[in-house]
């Protein structure tokens, strides 16, 4: 692997761990993790105590009507994951933005989840 790629991957992992070292999800208050790619956006509810994923949703899911990464699709995914969490009696979560800044698509996903009733 090229040295610049190693440095980029190391910096990426450092940014992730800087945010995640203070976050720890549980069964009653799971971690809402966000992942972005060039074409899609995903959100997961994770129980860190059991190391399990409780819910997962993304733009490639069958229930999502918008199939590309945009602010509208991020807001819809936030609303849908909040509704699914409410069905499982999960009212509050810990928001994990990962290595991304809290603006744009990540902020829209968070606002959509807040609108649907999740607290964080």
XYZ file of N, CA, C and O in Angstrom:
480
model
N 0.841 -1.177 0.000
C 0.000 0.000 0.000
C 0.892 1.247 0.000
O 1.928 1.283 0.640
N 0.489 2.229 -0.734
C 1.224 3.480 -0.811
C 1.202 4.191 0.542
O 0.258 4.068 1.314
N 2.275 4.931 0.834
C 2.373 5.607 2.130
C 1.265 6.646 2.329
O 0.737 6.807 3.428
N 0.880 7.343 1.262
C -0.178 8.347 1.393
C -1.525 7.690 1.710
O -2.327 8.238 2.461
N -1.769 6.501 1.155
C -3.011 5.790 1.447
C -3.031 5.312 2.895
O -4.062 5.350 3.556
N -1.880 4.863 3.390
C -1.796 4.440 4.787
C -2.061 5.612 5.722
O -2.782 5.479 6.706
N -1.483 6.752 5.404
C -1.689 7.941 6.233
C -3.145 8.391 6.199
O -3.710 8.792 7.224
N -3.779 8.322 5.037
C -5.179 8.715 4.904
C -6.081 7.776 5.705
O -6.991 8.221 6.397
N -5.809 6.469 5.621
C -6.606 5.509 6.385
C -6.388 5.691 7.882
O -7.334 5.581 8.668
N -5.162 5.969 8.303
C -4.885 6.197 9.720
C -5.607 7.444 10.218
O -6.192 7.445 11.307
N -5.606 8.514 9.425
C -6.307 9.740 9.809
C -7.810 9.513 9.864
O -8.496 10.029 10.752
N -8.344 8.717 8.952
C -9.766 8.403 8.924
C -10.176 7.643 10.182
O -11.166 7.960 10.833
N -9.383 6.635 10.557
C -9.676 5.862 11.760
C -9.535 6.717 13.015
O -10.291 6.546 13.973
N -8.596 7.647 13.015
C -8.428 8.547 14.154
C -9.641 9.434 14.333
O -10.107 9.650 15.453
N -10.188 9.960 13.224
C -11.379 10.799 13.307
C -12.569 10.008 13.828
O -13.348 10.506 14.639
N -12.701 8.773 13.375
C -13.810 7.934 13.833
C -13.696 7.689 15.326
O -14.659 7.835 16.077
N -12.522 7.322 15.795
C -12.352 6.981 17.207
C -12.419 8.209 18.109
O -12.811 8.095 19.265
N -12.075 9.363 17.600
C -12.185 10.593 18.388
C -13.639 10.851 18.778
O -13.935 11.269 19.892
N -14.545 10.572 17.864
C -15.967 10.759 18.125
C -16.515 9.593 18.940
O -17.253 9.771 19.900
N -16.117 8.378 18.582
C -16.747 7.187 19.127
C -16.247 6.797 20.519
O -16.897 6.027 21.213
N -15.112 7.333 20.964
C -14.573 6.910 22.256
C -15.461 7.333 23.426
O -15.409 6.713 24.481
N -16.277 8.350 23.246
C -17.163 8.786 24.321
C -18.577 8.237 24.180
O -19.393 8.429 25.070
N -18.868 7.551 23.069
C -20.210 7.040 22.815
C -20.257 5.548 23.093
O -19.375 4.796 22.684
N -21.300 5.120 23.804
C -21.484 3.700 24.076
C -22.983 3.421 24.147
O -23.667 3.947 25.022
N -23.471 2.635 23.226
C -24.899 2.335 23.166
C -25.263 1.135 24.022
O -24.442 0.257 24.272
N -26.500 1.110 24.477
C -27.014 -0.013 25.251
C -28.350 -0.439 24.650
O -28.817 0.142 23.675
N -28.975 -1.449 25.242
C -30.241 -1.936 24.698
C -31.345 -0.896 24.843
O -32.174 -0.727 23.948
N -31.374 -0.168 25.974
C -32.419 0.831 26.156
C -32.082 2.152 25.477
O -32.970 2.942 25.167
N -30.804 2.430 25.225
C -30.394 3.648 24.526
C -29.275 3.304 23.539
O -28.097 3.486 23.818
N -29.646 2.767 22.361
C -28.635 2.334 21.392
C -27.966 3.510 20.682
O -28.405 4.648 20.769
N -26.906 3.181 19.970
C -26.141 4.173 19.212
C -26.687 4.208 17.793
O -26.820 3.188 17.132
N -27.049 5.409 17.310
C -27.515 5.609 15.938
C -26.309 5.997 15.097
O -25.824 7.123 15.162
N -25.800 5.045 14.340
C -24.590 5.233 13.554
C -24.950 5.569 12.110
O -25.868 4.980 11.538
N -24.207 6.505 11.514
C -24.465 6.964 10.151
C -23.272 6.611 9.275
O -22.122 6.766 9.678
N -23.548 6.114 8.070
C -22.515 5.806 7.094
C -22.921 6.405 5.759
O -24.066 6.228 5.322
N -21.991 7.113 5.128
C -22.231 7.687 3.812
C -21.252 7.072 2.824
O -20.093 6.855 3.135
N -21.734 6.802 1.625
C -20.864 6.452 0.518
C -21.087 7.487 -0.576
O -21.831 8.447 -0.380
N -20.479 7.284 -1.717
C -20.659 8.243 -2.798
C -22.084 8.257 -3.329
O -22.561 9.285 -3.811
N -22.771 7.114 -3.254
C -24.113 7.008 -3.850
C -25.230 6.790 -2.844
O -26.388 6.988 -3.176
N -24.918 6.349 -1.627
C -25.962 5.936 -0.691
C -25.665 6.436 0.717
O -24.558 6.869 1.014
N -26.676 6.335 1.573
C -26.548 6.676 2.990
C -27.264 5.602 3.793
O -28.312 5.088 3.379
N -26.678 5.245 4.926
C -27.198 4.173 5.768
C -27.241 4.646 7.222
O -26.439 5.483 7.634
N -28.149 4.053 7.991
C -28.246 4.329 9.425
C -28.520 3.009 10.144
O -29.274 2.169 9.641
N -27.877 2.844 11.319
C -28.042 1.630 12.101
C -28.232 1.983 13.562
O -27.642 2.957 14.046
N -29.025 1.180 14.264
C -29.117 1.252 15.714
C -28.318 0.092 16.269
O -28.603 -1.071 15.960
N -27.302 0.395 17.092
C -26.349 -0.605 17.548
C -26.355 -0.682 19.068
O -26.280 0.352 19.748
N -26.421 -1.903 19.598
C -26.270 -2.174 21.025
C -24.818 -2.591 21.247
O -24.425 -3.695 20.861
N -24.011 -1.715 21.834
C -22.585 -1.991 22.015
C -22.311 -3.005 23.115
O -21.263 -3.646 23.107
N -23.212 -3.153 24.063
C -22.993 -4.113 25.135
C -23.027 -5.544 24.610
O -22.244 -6.383 25.026
N -23.940 -5.826 23.698
C -24.058 -7.161 23.109
C -23.387 -7.252 21.745
O -23.361 -8.314 21.133
N -22.899 -6.133 21.233
C -22.276 -6.051 19.912
C -23.224 -6.554 18.818
O -22.859 -7.366 17.975
N -24.458 -6.040 18.850
C -25.446 -6.433 17.852
C -26.080 -5.204 17.217
O -26.162 -4.142 17.826
N -26.528 -5.376 15.997
C -27.271 -4.341 15.291
C -28.756 -4.606 15.490
O -29.253 -5.672 15.144
N -29.449 -3.631 16.064
C -30.878 -3.788 16.332
C -31.716 -3.494 15.096
O -32.667 -4.199 14.796
N -31.367 -2.421 14.398
C -32.077 -2.002 13.181
C -31.067 -1.489 12.178
O -30.045 -0.928 12.556
N -31.392 -1.604 10.930
C -30.571 -1.041 9.883
C -31.433 -0.604 8.724
O -32.412 -1.274 8.378
N -31.096 0.540 8.139
C -31.891 1.074 7.042
C -30.979 1.913 6.157
O -30.046 2.551 6.656
N -31.235 1.907 4.875
C -30.439 2.697 3.958
C -31.192 2.980 2.676
O -32.335 2.546 2.497
N -30.550 3.698 1.774
C -31.198 4.035 0.516
C -31.348 2.812 -0.377
O -32.127 2.840 -1.323
N -30.638 1.730 -0.089
C -30.799 0.508 -0.867
C -31.865 -0.419 -0.288
O -32.135 -1.466 -0.845
N -32.471 -0.031 0.822
C -33.518 -0.845 1.429
C -34.784 -0.805 0.576
O -35.057 0.169 -0.117
N -35.573 -1.853 0.671
C -36.809 -1.922 -0.103
C -37.828 -0.884 0.354
O -38.622 -0.393 -0.433
N -37.809 -0.547 1.651
C -38.818 0.369 2.177
C -38.523 1.836 1.850
O -39.382 2.682 2.029
N -37.345 2.143 1.371
C -36.984 3.530 1.049
C -37.419 3.841 -0.382
O -37.068 3.128 -1.323
N -38.171 4.923 -0.554
C -38.672 5.263 -1.886
C -37.629 6.007 -2.714
O -37.611 5.886 -3.929
N -36.758 6.786 -2.066
C -35.703 7.511 -2.773
C -34.458 6.637 -2.759
O -34.001 6.209 -1.710
N -33.880 6.355 -3.927
C -32.791 5.395 -4.030
C -31.412 6.026 -4.206
O -30.444 5.332 -4.453
N -31.307 7.343 -4.088
C -30.008 7.991 -4.212
C -29.725 8.815 -2.971
O -30.617 9.095 -2.174
N -28.475 9.202 -2.807
C -28.084 9.991 -1.648
C -28.454 11.452 -1.882
O -27.969 12.083 -2.826
N -29.338 11.961 -1.034
C -29.726 13.364 -1.089
C -30.232 13.760 0.288
O -30.417 12.910 1.167
N -30.471 15.049 0.478
C -30.997 15.504 1.763
C -32.401 14.975 2.007
O -32.758 14.627 3.124
N -33.202 14.881 0.945
C -34.563 14.363 1.089
C -34.552 12.898 1.500
O -35.316 12.476 2.375
N -33.682 12.107 0.890
C -33.618 10.693 1.249
C -33.054 10.515 2.653
O -33.483 9.613 3.384
N -32.124 11.365 3.068
C -31.574 11.281 4.419
C -32.651 11.590 5.457
O -32.756 10.902 6.480
N -33.460 12.601 5.197
C -34.561 12.934 6.119
C -35.570 11.788 6.189
O -36.045 11.432 7.259
N -35.857 11.170 5.045
C -36.800 10.046 5.018
C -36.245 8.845 5.794
O -36.966 8.189 6.548
N -34.972 8.559 5.633
C -34.354 7.455 6.365
C -34.373 7.734 7.860
O -34.639 6.846 8.668
N -34.117 8.975 8.255
C -34.198 9.344 9.665
C -35.588 9.121 10.233
O -35.748 8.590 11.340
N -36.606 9.510 9.475
C -37.987 9.303 9.931
C -38.331 7.825 10.021
O -38.941 7.378 10.988
N -37.920 7.057 9.021
C -38.251 5.638 9.009
C -37.553 4.882 10.132
O -38.156 4.018 10.771
N -36.290 5.194 10.381
C -35.587 4.480 11.450
C -36.145 4.871 12.813
O -36.199 4.057 13.732
N -36.619 6.102 12.943
C -37.252 6.517 14.202
C -38.572 5.783 14.412
O -38.878 5.350 15.528
N -39.341 5.622 13.345
C -40.612 4.899 13.461
C -40.382 3.435 13.831
O -41.091 2.874 14.669
N -39.374 2.811 13.215
C -39.063 1.421 13.542
C -38.560 1.293 14.983
O -38.874 0.321 15.675
N -37.810 2.280 15.431
C -37.315 2.265 16.812
C -38.468 2.430 17.795
O -38.490 1.778 18.854
N -39.414 3.298 17.474
C -40.575 3.497 18.348
C -41.407 2.217 18.478
O -41.950 1.937 19.540
N -41.489 1.436 17.390
C -42.213 0.168 17.450
C -41.532 -0.813 18.407
O -42.186 -1.664 18.990
N -40.208 -0.677 18.562
C -39.465 -1.542 19.474
C -39.262 -0.902 20.849
O -38.409 -1.321 21.610
N -40.018 0.129 21.140
C -39.984 0.835 22.435
C -38.626 1.469 22.723
O -38.175 1.496 23.864
N -37.985 1.991 21.690
C -36.739 2.738 21.840
C -37.086 4.200 21.597
O -37.450 4.586 20.491
N -36.988 5.020 22.645
C -37.368 6.427 22.531
C -36.172 7.366 22.440
O -36.301 8.469 21.928
N -35.033 6.969 22.981
C -33.862 7.839 22.933
C -32.656 7.054 22.447
O -32.531 5.854 22.715
N -31.792 7.725 21.718
C -30.593 7.110 21.153
C -29.398 8.032 21.383
O -29.552 9.190 21.773
N -28.223 7.510 21.110
C -26.995 8.302 21.108
C -26.592 8.448 19.651
O -26.416 7.453 18.948
N -26.460 9.674 19.168
C -26.167 9.908 17.754
C -24.667 9.809 17.515
O -23.873 10.500 18.138
N -24.281 8.944 16.590
C -22.879 8.739 16.219
C -22.710 9.179 14.773
O -23.127 8.488 13.858
N -22.097 10.335 14.588
C -21.921 10.863 13.242
C -20.715 10.252 12.542
O -20.477 10.475 11.361
N -19.926 9.459 13.253
C -18.750 8.835 12.659
C -17.697 9.867 12.357
O -17.406 10.743 13.160
N -17.118 9.793 11.180
C -16.060 10.737 10.809
C -16.602 11.950 10.071
O -15.845 12.815 9.644
N -17.917 12.034 9.917
C -18.522 13.104 9.126
C -18.864 14.295 10.002
O -19.221 14.152 11.163
N -18.799 15.470 9.424
C -19.217 16.671 10.125
C -20.732 16.698 10.226
O -21.429 16.152 9.377
N -21.238 17.344 11.272
C -22.690 17.405 11.482
C -23.254 18.558 10.664
O -23.566 19.625 11.177
N -23.353 18.346 9.380
C -24.002 19.300 8.484
C -24.445 18.560 7.235
O -24.043 17.423 7.014
N -25.294 19.177 6.461
C -25.741 18.588 5.211
C -26.588 17.353 5.421
O -27.584 17.364 6.153
N -26.182 16.265 4.797
C -26.959 15.035 4.806
C -27.035 14.418 6.195
O -28.089 13.925 6.605
N -25.953 14.461 6.948
C -25.948 13.892 8.305
C -26.907 14.669 9.206
O -27.667 14.084 9.980
N -26.909 15.973 9.090
C -27.821 16.791 9.890
C -29.271 16.559 9.492
O -30.160 16.544 10.343
N -29.527 16.363 8.200
C -30.895 16.092 7.739
C -31.397 14.757 8.277
O -32.556 14.640 8.668
N -30.531 13.749 8.320
C -30.927 12.463 8.878
C -31.275 12.618 10.358
O -32.287 12.100 10.826
N -30.469 13.368 11.083
C -30.731 13.597 12.507
C -32.032 14.373 12.706
O -32.828 14.048 13.593
N -32.261 15.387 11.897
C -33.492 16.177 12.019
C -34.729 15.352 11.682
O -35.777 15.502 12.316
N -34.622 14.466 10.694
C -35.734 13.587 10.364
C -36.061 12.640 11.509
O -37.228 12.395 11.815
N -35.029 12.122 12.173
C -35.254 11.231 13.314
C -35.862 11.996 14.487
O -36.732 11.480 15.190
N -35.435 13.244 14.692
C -36.005 14.070 15.772
C -37.461 14.395 15.503
O -38.289 14.403 16.411
N -37.787 14.693 14.240
C -39.167 15.001 13.881
C -40.096 13.824 14.157
O -41.257 14.004 14.530
N -39.581 12.618 13.941
C -40.406 11.433 14.138
C -40.493 11.016 15.604
O -41.232 10.085 15.919
N -39.747 11.679 16.490
C -39.918 11.426 17.909
C -38.727 10.883 18.662
O -38.809 10.707 19.873
N -37.614 10.580 18.003
C -36.442 10.106 18.727
C -35.793 11.261 19.483
O -35.759 12.396 18.995
N -35.253 10.960 20.645
C -34.560 11.975 21.444
C -33.081 11.639 21.496
O -32.701 10.518 21.786
N -32.252 12.653 21.233
C -30.808 12.552 21.423
C -30.191 13.895 21.552
O -30.817 14.900 21.433
